[in-house]
Amino acid sequence: MKYYSQSISKRESRVINEDAALAKKGIAAVSDGAGGGGVFAELWSKYLLSKLPVSALQDFQQLDAWVDGIWEPYYKDCEEKAKQQGALFLNKFYDEGSFATLAAVWLQDGKTAEWMTYGDSVVFCYNFHNHELKYSNIRLSSFDDAPYLIGSNAALKAEGFHAGQFQLTGEEVIFVATDALSHYILMRYELWHRERYEDEIDEAIATRTKNSNYIKVAEEETKDFEKCLTRLLYAAREQKSFIRLMSSLEESGLLAHDDYSLAVLDCRQAKKREKTHSHAEHHALVGRKKHQPVKLKMLQKKKYKKWI
């Protein structure tokens, strides 16, 4: 199994990345710190991932008990940090604390992936054999709603918790993404299968929000979802490539301006994985050729001649 993750901040300089991403053997997760309320969102998102249990949180009671068991050390540490920032900052910490979403998936036995979400980060599972995308409970229009958030000193709400399973055959890639990137992925898939998701797409467009504008831009293109996904998974193996791709999608009007996080568990057999990656690498090189000097083209042609 291959596993990897990326988490990058907004493109402005000196901007704190409030997201966090984790991928290791058997677990992938992301957390999106909510900077619009409370303080220390970036610390809370990272803390949540650092304390993830080794087995799945299967129901709301388990999530609630887990948060109840980990919040206090975080609270005490950040209370000291808040005191150093002054009285106003400290009072805000006391009144609100820190907030973040959470989405995680655990591979239990190689045949079952158990997932949970709280908020608008999403768990996906794509089967490269039957070309089907499965994902945690969300609709395109839901990205316009205020998400449920896990607070460091606030009660959780049962209606914010969702959990389920993916049955695996050895053809799948499982990946977890924060909201802006999740919207892009789901949008691409539903537009590629528009006849199946016509009502959901129309519902999202009718909201007349920024997210509906991204859908309208994507409608003007004819993009094979699997090629888009393969390009994304390949780029996520290396941070510079991931940054370039996110910047390109944002500049094209397809992706909201945000922090971006992606965690990947590639469950495919080695030969099938290599075949998919070679395909992606070929298209990545072809896409770059138009913008590269002749000498660099020749160097890359020699280096990557097995793909061309």
JSON list of N, CA and C in Angstrom, two decimals, residues 183-240:
[
{"chain": "A", "resi": 183, "resn": "HIS", "atom": "N", "xyz": [-15.09, 19.88, -2.88]},
{"chain": "A", "resi": 183, "resn": "HIS", "atom": "CA", "xyz": [-16.09, 20.42, -3.81]},
{"chain": "A", "resi": 183, "resn": "HIS", "atom": "C", "xyz": [-15.62, 20.24, -5.25]},
{"chain": "A", "resi": 184, "resn": "TYR", "atom": "N", "xyz": [-14.35, 20.52, -5.52]},
{"chain": "A", "resi": 184, "resn": "TYR", "atom": "CA", "xyz": [-13.81, 20.35, -6.87]},
{"chain": "A", "resi": 184, "resn": "TYR", "atom": "C", "xyz": [-13.92, 18.90, -7.33]},
{"chain": "A", "resi": 185, "resn": "ILE", "atom": "N", "xyz": [-13.54, 17.96, -6.47]},
{"chain": "A", "resi": 185, "resn": "ILE", "atom": "CA", "xyz": [-13.56, 16.54, -6.83]},
{"chain": "A", "resi": 185, "resn": "ILE", "atom": "C", "xyz": [-14.98, 16.08, -7.12]},
{"chain": "A", "resi": 186, "resn": "LEU", "atom": "N", "xyz": [-15.90, 16.40, -6.21]},
{"chain": "A", "resi": 186, "resn": "LEU", "atom": "CA", "xyz": [-17.29, 15.97, -6.38]},
{"chain": "A", "resi": 186, "resn": "LEU", "atom": "C", "xyz": [-17.92, 16.63, -7.59]},
{"chain": "A", "resi": 187, "resn": "MET", "atom": "N", "xyz": [-17.63, 17.90, -7.80]},
{"chain": "A", "resi": 187, "resn": "MET", "atom": "CA", "xyz": [-18.14, 18.62, -8.97]},
{"chain": "A", "resi": 187, "resn": "MET", "atom": "C", "xyz": [-17.69, 17.96, -10.26]},
{"chain": "A", "resi": 188, "resn": "ARG", "atom": "N", "xyz": [-16.41, 17.64, -10.36]},
{"chain": "A", "resi": 188, "resn": "ARG", "atom": "CA", "xyz": [-15.88, 16.99, -11.56]},
{"chain": "A", "resi": 188, "resn": "ARG", "atom": "C", "xyz": [-16.57, 15.65, -11.82]},
{"chain": "A", "resi": 189, "resn": "TYR", "atom": "N", "xyz": [-16.76, 14.88, -10.77]},
{"chain": "A", "resi": 189, "resn": "TYR", "atom": "CA", "xyz": [-17.36, 13.55, -10.94]},
{"chain": "A", "resi": 189, "resn": "TYR", "atom": "C", "xyz": [-18.82, 13.67, -11.39]},
{"chain": "A", "resi": 190, "resn": "GLU", "atom": "N", "xyz": [-19.57, 14.54, -10.76]},
{"chain": "A", "resi": 190, "resn": "GLU", "atom": "CA", "xyz": [-20.99, 14.65, -11.09]},
{"chain": "A", "resi": 190, "resn": "GLU", "atom": "C", "xyz": [-21.21, 15.25, -12.48]},
{"chain": "A", "resi": 191, "resn": "LEU", "atom": "N", "xyz": [-20.37, 16.17, -12.88]},
{"chain": "A", "resi": 191, "resn": "LEU", "atom": "CA", "xyz": [-20.50, 16.72, -14.23]},
{"chain": "A", "resi": 191, "resn": "LEU", "atom": "C", "xyz": [-20.15, 15.68, -15.29]},
{"chain": "A", "resi": 192, "resn": "TRP", "atom": "N", "xyz": [-19.19, 14.80, -14.99]},
{"chain": "A", "resi": 192, "resn": "TRP", "atom": "CA", "xyz": [-18.82, 13.74, -15.94]},
{"chain": "A", "resi": 192, "resn": "TRP", "atom": "C", "xyz": [-19.95, 12.72, -16.07]},
{"chain": "A", "resi": 193, "resn": "HIS", "atom": "N", "xyz": [-20.75, 12.61, -15.02]},
{"chain": "A", "resi": 193, "resn": "HIS", "atom": "CA", "xyz": [-21.91, 11.69, -15.03]},
{"chain": "A", "resi": 193, "resn": "HIS", "atom": "C", "xyz": [-23.20, 12.51, -14.86]},
{"chain": "A", "resi": 194, "resn": "ARG", "atom": "N", "xyz": [-23.32, 13.53, -15.66]},
{"chain": "A", "resi": 194, "resn": "ARG", "atom": "CA", "xyz": [-24.39, 14.51, -15.46]},
{"chain": "A", "resi": 194, "resn": "ARG", "atom": "C", "xyz": [-25.78, 13.90, -15.52]},
{"chain": "A", "resi": 195, "resn": "GLU", "atom": "N", "xyz": [-25.97, 12.92, -16.38]},
{"chain": "A", "resi": 195, "resn": "GLU", "atom": "CA", "xyz": [-27.29, 12.33, -16.51]},
{"chain": "A", "resi": 195, "resn": "GLU", "atom": "C", "xyz": [-27.74, 11.68, -15.19]},
{"chain": "A", "resi": 196, "resn": "ARG", "atom": "N", "xyz": [-26.78, 11.27, -14.37]},
{"chain": "A", "resi": 196, "resn": "ARG", "atom": "CA", "xyz": [-27.08, 10.62, -13.10]},
{"chain": "A", "resi": 196, "resn": "ARG", "atom": "C", "xyz": [-27.31, 11.65, -11.98]},
{"chain": "A", "resi": 197, "resn": "TYR", "atom": "N", "xyz": [-26.67, 12.80, -12.09]},
{"chain": "A", "resi": 197, "resn": "TYR", "atom": "CA", "xyz": [-26.70, 13.79, -11.01]},
{"chain": "A", "resi": 197, "resn": "TYR", "atom": "C", "xyz": [-27.34, 15.11, -11.43]},
{"chain": "A", "resi": 198, "resn": "GLU", "atom": "N", "xyz": [-28.19, 15.07, -12.43]},
{"chain": "A", "resi": 198, "resn": "GLU", "atom": "CA", "xyz": [-28.78, 16.30, -12.98]},
{"chain": "A", "resi": 198, "resn": "GLU", "atom": "C", "xyz": [-29.46, 17.14, -11.89]},
{"chain": "A", "resi": 199, "resn": "ASP", "atom": "N", "xyz": [-30.26, 16.51, -11.06]},
{"chain": "A", "resi": 199, "resn": "ASP", "atom": "CA", "xyz": [-31.01, 17.25, -10.03]},
{"chain": "A", "resi": 199, "resn": "ASP", "atom": "C", "xyz": [-30.07, 17.88, -9.01]},
{"chain": "A", "resi": 200, "resn": "GLU", "atom": "N", "xyz": [-29.05, 17.14, -8.60]},
{"chain": "A", "resi": 200, "resn": "GLU", "atom": "CA", "xyz": [-28.12, 17.66, -7.60]},
{"chain": "A", "resi": 200, "resn": "GLU", "atom": "C", "xyz": [-27.30, 18.82, -8.16]},
{"chain": "A", "resi": 201, "resn": "ILE", "atom": "N", "xyz": [-26.89, 18.71, -9.41]},
{"chain": "A", "resi": 201, "resn": "ILE", "atom": "CA", "xyz": [-26.14, 19.80, -10.06]},
{"chain": "A", "resi": 201, "resn": "ILE", "atom": "C", "xyz": [-27.01, 21.04, -10.19]},
{"chain": "A", "resi": 202, "resn": "ASP", "atom": "N", "xyz": [-28.23, 20.87, -10.65]},
{"chain": "A", "resi": 202, "resn": "ASP", "atom": "CA", "xyz": [-29.15, 22.01, -10.80]},
{"chain": "A", "resi": 202, "resn": "ASP", "atom": "C", "xyz": [-29.43, 22.66, -9.45]},
{"chain": "A", "resi": 203, "resn": "GLU", "atom": "N", "xyz": [-29.58, 21.85, -8.42]},
{"chain": "A", "resi": 203, "resn": "GLU", "atom": "CA", "xyz": [-29.81, 22.38, -7.07]},
{"chain": "A", "resi": 203, "resn": "GLU", "atom": "C", "xyz": [-28.63, 23.25, -6.62]},
{"chain": "A", "resi": 204, "resn": "ALA", "atom": "N", "xyz": [-27.41, 22.80, -6.88]},
{"chain": "A", "resi": 204, "resn": "ALA", "atom": "CA", "xyz": [-26.23, 23.55, -6.47]},
{"chain": "A", "resi": 204, "resn": "ALA", "atom": "C", "xyz": [-26.07, 24.83, -7.28]},
{"chain": "A", "resi": 205, "resn": "ILE", "atom": "N", "xyz": [-26.37, 24.79, -8.57]},
{"chain": "A", "resi": 205, "resn": "ILE", "atom": "CA", "xyz": [-26.26, 25.98, -9.41]},
{"chain": "A", "resi": 205, "resn": "ILE", "atom": "C", "xyz": [-27.29, 27.03, -8.99]},
{"chain": "A", "resi": 206, "resn": "ALA", "atom": "N", "xyz": [-28.46, 26.57, -8.59]},
{"chain": "A", "resi": 206, "resn": "ALA", "atom": "CA", "xyz": [-29.56, 27.48, -8.22]},
{"chain": "A", "resi": 206, "resn": "ALA", "atom": "C", "xyz": [-29.25, 28.29, -6.97]},
{"chain": "A", "resi": 207, "resn": "THR", "atom": "N", "xyz": [-28.25, 27.89, -6.18]},
{"chain": "A", "resi": 207, "resn": "THR", "atom": "CA", "xyz": [-27.92, 28.64, -4.97]},
{"chain": "A", "resi": 207, "resn": "THR", "atom": "C", "xyz": [-27.30, 29.99, -5.28]},
{"chain": "A", "resi": 208, "resn": "ARG", "atom": "N", "xyz": [-26.75, 30.15, -6.50]},
{"chain": "A", "resi": 208, "resn": "ARG", "atom": "CA", "xyz": [-26.14, 31.42, -6.94]},
{"chain": "A", "resi": 208, "resn": "ARG", "atom": "C", "xyz": [-25.07, 31.91, -5.96]},
{"chain": "A", "resi": 209, "resn": "THR", "atom": "N", "xyz": [-24.19, 31.00, -5.60]},
{"chain": "A", "resi": 209, "resn": "THR", "atom": "CA", "xyz": [-23.08, 31.32, -4.71]},
{"chain": "A", "resi": 209, "resn": "THR", "atom": "C", "xyz": [-21.76, 31.20, -5.48]},
{"chain": "A", "resi": 210, "resn": "LYS", "atom": "N", "xyz": [-20.66, 31.44, -4.77]},
{"chain": "A", "resi": 210, "resn": "LYS", "atom": "CA", "xyz": [-19.36, 31.25, -5.40]},
{"chain": "A", "resi": 210, "resn": "LYS", "atom": "C", "xyz": [-19.19, 29.82, -5.89]},
{"chain": "A", "resi": 211, "resn": "ASN", "atom": "N", "xyz": [-19.65, 28.86, -5.09]},
{"chain": "A", "resi": 211, "resn": "ASN", "atom": "CA", "xyz": [-19.54, 27.46, -5.50]},
{"chain": "A", "resi": 211, "resn": "ASN", "atom": "C", "xyz": [-20.30, 27.18, -6.78]},
{"chain": "A", "resi": 212, "resn": "SER", "atom": "N", "xyz": [-21.45, 27.81, -6.96]},
{"chain": "A", "resi": 212, "resn": "SER", "atom": "CA", "xyz": [-22.21, 27.60, -8.19]},
{"chain": "A", "resi": 212, "resn": "SER", "atom": "C", "xyz": [-21.45, 28.16, -9.40]},
{"chain": "A", "resi": 213, "resn": "ASN", "atom": "N", "xyz": [-20.66, 29.20, -9.18]},
{"chain": "A", "resi": 213, "resn": "ASN", "atom": "CA", "xyz": [-19.86, 29.76, -10.27]},
{"chain": "A", "resi": 213, "resn": "ASN", "atom": "C", "xyz": [-18.78, 28.78, -10.73]},
{"chain": "A", "resi": 214, "resn": "TYR", "atom": "N", "xyz": [-18.19, 28.04, -9.78]},
{"chain": "A", "resi": 214, "resn": "TYR", "atom": "CA", "xyz": [-17.17, 27.05, -10.16]},
{"chain": "A", "resi": 214, "resn": "TYR", "atom": "C", "xyz": [-17.80, 25.95, -11.02]},
{"chain": "A", "resi": 215, "resn": "ILE", "atom": "N", "xyz": [-19.03, 25.58, -10.70]},
{"chain": "A", "resi": 215, "resn": "ILE", "atom": "CA", "xyz": [-19.72, 24.56, -11.49]},
{"chain": "A", "resi": 215, "resn": "ILE", "atom": "C", "xyz": [-19.97, 25.07, -12.91]},
{"chain": "A", "resi": 216, "resn": "LYS", "atom": "N", "xyz": [-20.36, 26.32, -13.03]},
{"chain": "A", "resi": 216, "resn": "LYS", "atom": "CA", "xyz": [-20.62, 26.89, -14.35]},
{"chain": "A", "resi": 216, "resn": "LYS", "atom": "C", "xyz": [-19.36, 26.93, -15.20]},
{"chain": "A", "resi": 217, "resn": "VAL", "atom": "N", "xyz": [-18.22, 27.25, -14.57]},
{"chain": "A", "resi": 217, "resn": "VAL", "atom": "CA", "xyz": [-16.95, 27.24, -15.30]},
{"chain": "A", "resi": 217, "resn": "VAL", "atom": "C", "xyz": [-16.61, 25.83, -15.75]},
{"chain": "A", "resi": 218, "resn": "ALA", "atom": "N", "xyz": [-16.78, 24.86, -14.85]},
{"chain": "A", "resi": 218, "resn": "ALA", "atom": "CA", "xyz": [-16.45, 23.46, -15.18]},
{"chain": "A", "resi": 218, "resn": "ALA", "atom": "C", "xyz": [-17.37, 22.91, -16.26]},
{"chain": "A", "resi": 219, "resn": "GLU", "atom": "N", "xyz": [-18.60, 23.43, -16.33]},
{"chain": "A", "resi": 219, "resn": "GLU", "atom": "CA", "xyz": [-19.54, 22.97, -17.36]},
{"chain": "A", "resi": 219, "resn": "GLU", "atom": "C", "xyz": [-19.06, 23.27, -18.76]},
{"chain": "A", "resi": 220, "resn": "GLU", "atom": "N", "xyz": [-18.24, 24.31, -18.89]},
{"chain": "A", "resi": 220, "resn": "GLU", "atom": "CA", "xyz": [-17.76, 24.72, -20.21]},
{"chain": "A", "resi": 220, "resn": "GLU", "atom": "C", "xyz": [-16.67, 23.79, -20.74]},
{"chain": "A", "resi": 221, "resn": "GLU", "atom": "N", "xyz": [-16.15, 22.94, -19.88]},
{"chain": "A", "resi": 221, "resn": "GLU", "atom": "CA", "xyz": [-15.09, 22.01, -20.26]},
{"chain": "A", "resi": 221, "resn": "GLU", "atom": "C", "xyz": [-15.65, 20.60, -20.42]},
{"chain": "A", "resi": 222, "resn": "THR", "atom": "N", "xyz": [-14.92, 19.79, -21.15]},
{"chain": "A", "resi": 222, "resn": "THR", "atom": "CA", "xyz": [-15.23, 18.37, -21.22]},
{"chain": "A", "resi": 222, "resn": "THR", "atom": "C", "xyz": [-14.03, 17.62, -20.67]},
{"chain": "A", "resi": 223, "resn": "LYS", "atom": "N", "xyz": [-14.08, 17.33, -19.39]},
{"chain": "A", "resi": 223, "resn": "LYS", "atom": "CA", "xyz": [-12.93, 16.73, -18.73]},
{"chain": "A", "resi": 223, "resn": "LYS", "atom": "C", "xyz": [-13.29, 15.35, -18.20]},
{"chain": "A", "resi": 224, "resn": "ASP", "atom": "N", "xyz": [-12.52, 14.35, -18.59]},
{"chain": "A", "resi": 224, "resn": "ASP", "atom": "CA", "xyz": [-12.68, 13.00, -18.08]},
{"chain": "A", "resi": 224, "resn": "ASP", "atom": "C", "xyz": [-12.33, 13.00, -16.59]},
{"chain": "A", "resi": 225, "resn": "PHE", "atom": "N", "xyz": [-13.27, 12.56, -15.75]},
{"chain": "A", "resi": 225, "resn": "PHE", "atom": "CA", "xyz": [-13.03, 12.61, -14.31]},
{"chain": "A", "resi": 225, "resn": "PHE", "atom": "C", "xyz": [-11.81, 11.80, -13.91]},
{"chain": "A", "resi": 226, "resn": "GLU", "atom": "N", "xyz": [-11.66, 10.62, -14.47]},
{"chain": "A", "resi": 226, "resn": "GLU", "atom": "CA", "xyz": [-10.56, 9.76, -14.05]},
{"chain": "A", "resi": 226, "resn": "GLU", "atom": "C", "xyz": [-9.21, 10.38, -14.37]},
{"chain": "A", "resi": 227, "resn": "LYS", "atom": "N", "xyz": [-9.11, 11.09, -15.50]},
{"chain": "A", "resi": 227, "resn": "LYS", "atom": "CA", "xyz": [-7.87, 11.77, -15.83]},
{"chain": "A", "resi": 227, "resn": "LYS", "atom": "C", "xyz": [-7.59, 12.91, -14.84]},
{"chain": "A", "resi": 228, "resn": "CYS", "atom": "N", "xyz": [-8.65, 13.65, -14.47]},
{"chain": "A", "resi": 228, "resn": "CYS", "atom": "CA", "xyz": [-8.50, 14.73, -13.49]},
{"chain": "A", "resi": 228, "resn": "CYS", "atom": "C", "xyz": [-8.06, 14.17, -12.14]},
{"chain": "A", "resi": 229, "resn": "LEU", "atom": "N", "xyz": [-8.66, 13.06, -11.74]},
{"chain": "A", "resi": 229, "resn": "LEU", "atom": "CA", "xyz": [-8.32, 12.46, -10.45]},
{"chain": "A", "resi": 229, "resn": "LEU", "atom": "C", "xyz": [-6.89, 11.92, -10.47]},
{"chain": "A", "resi": 230, "resn": "THR", "atom": "N", "xyz": [-6.51, 11.25, -11.54]},
{"chain": "A", "resi": 230, "resn": "THR", "atom": "CA", "xyz": [-5.16, 10.70, -11.65]},
{"chain": "A", "resi": 230, "resn": "THR", "atom": "C", "xyz": [-4.13, 11.81, -11.58]},
{"chain": "A", "resi": 231, "resn": "ARG", "atom": "N", "xyz": [-4.42, 12.92, -12.24]},
{"chain": "A", "resi": 231, "resn": "ARG", "atom": "CA", "xyz": [-3.51, 14.07, -12.20]},
{"chain": "A", "resi": 231, "resn": "ARG", "atom": "C", "xyz": [-3.38, 14.60, -10.77]},
{"chain": "A", "resi": 232, "resn": "LEU", "atom": "N", "xyz": [-4.50, 14.67, -10.05]},
{"chain": "A", "resi": 232, "resn": "LEU", "atom": "CA", "xyz": [-4.48, 15.15, -8.67]},
{"chain": "A", "resi": 232, "resn": "LEU", "atom": "C", "xyz": [-3.69, 14.21, -7.77]},
{"chain": "A", "resi": 233, "resn": "LEU", "atom": "N", "xyz": [-3.93, 12.92, -7.88]},
{"chain": "A", "resi": 233, "resn": "LEU", "atom": "CA", "xyz": [-3.23, 11.95, -7.03]},
{"chain": "A", "resi": 233, "resn": "LEU", "atom": "C", "xyz": [-1.73, 11.95, -7.31]},
{"chain": "A", "resi": 234, "resn": "TYR", "atom": "N", "xyz": [-1.37, 12.08, -8.57]},
{"chain": "A", "resi": 234, "resn": "TYR", "atom": "CA", "xyz": [0.05, 12.12, -8.93]},
{"chain": "A", "resi": 234, "resn": "TYR", "atom": "C", "xyz": [0.71, 13.38, -8.37]},
{"chain": "A", "resi": 235, "resn": "ALA", "atom": "N", "xyz": [0.03, 14.53, -8.50]},
{"chain": "A", "resi": 235, "resn": "ALA", "atom": "CA", "xyz": [0.59, 15.80, -8.00]},
{"chain": "A", "resi": 235, "resn": "ALA", "atom": "C", "xyz": [0.76, 15.78, -6.49]},
{"chain": "A", "resi": 236, "resn": "ALA", "atom": "N", "xyz": [-0.12, 15.08, -5.81]},
{"chain": "A", "resi": 236, "resn": "ALA", "atom": "CA", "xyz": [-0.09, 15.07, -4.34]},
{"chain": "A", "resi": 236, "resn": "ALA", "atom": "C", "xyz": [1.08, 14.28, -3.78]},
{"chain": "A", "resi": 237, "resn": "ARG", "atom": "N", "xyz": [1.82, 13.59, -4.62]},
{"chain": "A", "resi": 237, "resn": "ARG", "atom": "CA", "xyz": [2.98, 12.86, -4.12]},
{"chain": "A", "resi": 237, "resn": "ARG", "atom": "C", "xyz": [4.16, 13.78, -3.81]},
{"chain": "A", "resi": 238, "resn": "GLU", "atom": "N", "xyz": [4.11, 15.04, -4.30]},
{"chain": "A", "resi": 238, "resn": "GLU", "atom": "CA", "xyz": [5.22, 15.96, -4.11]},
{"chain": "A", "resi": 238, "resn": "GLU", "atom": "C", "xyz": [4.66, 17.36, -3.93]},
{"chain": "A", "resi": 239, "resn": "GLN", "atom": "N", "xyz": [5.12, 18.09, -2.92]},
{"chain": "A", "resi": 239, "resn": "GLN", "atom": "CA", "xyz": [4.48, 19.35, -2.53]},
{"chain": "A", "resi": 239, "resn": "GLN", "atom": "C", "xyz": [4.50, 20.40, -3.65]},
{"chain": "A", "resi": 240, "resn": "LYS", "atom": "N", "xyz": [5.63, 20.56, -4.34]},
{"chain": "A", "resi": 240, "resn": "LYS", "atom": "CA", "xyz": [5.70, 21.58, -5.38]},
{"chain": "A", "resi": 240, "resn": "LYS", "atom": "C", "xyz": [4.70, 21.31, -6.48]}
]
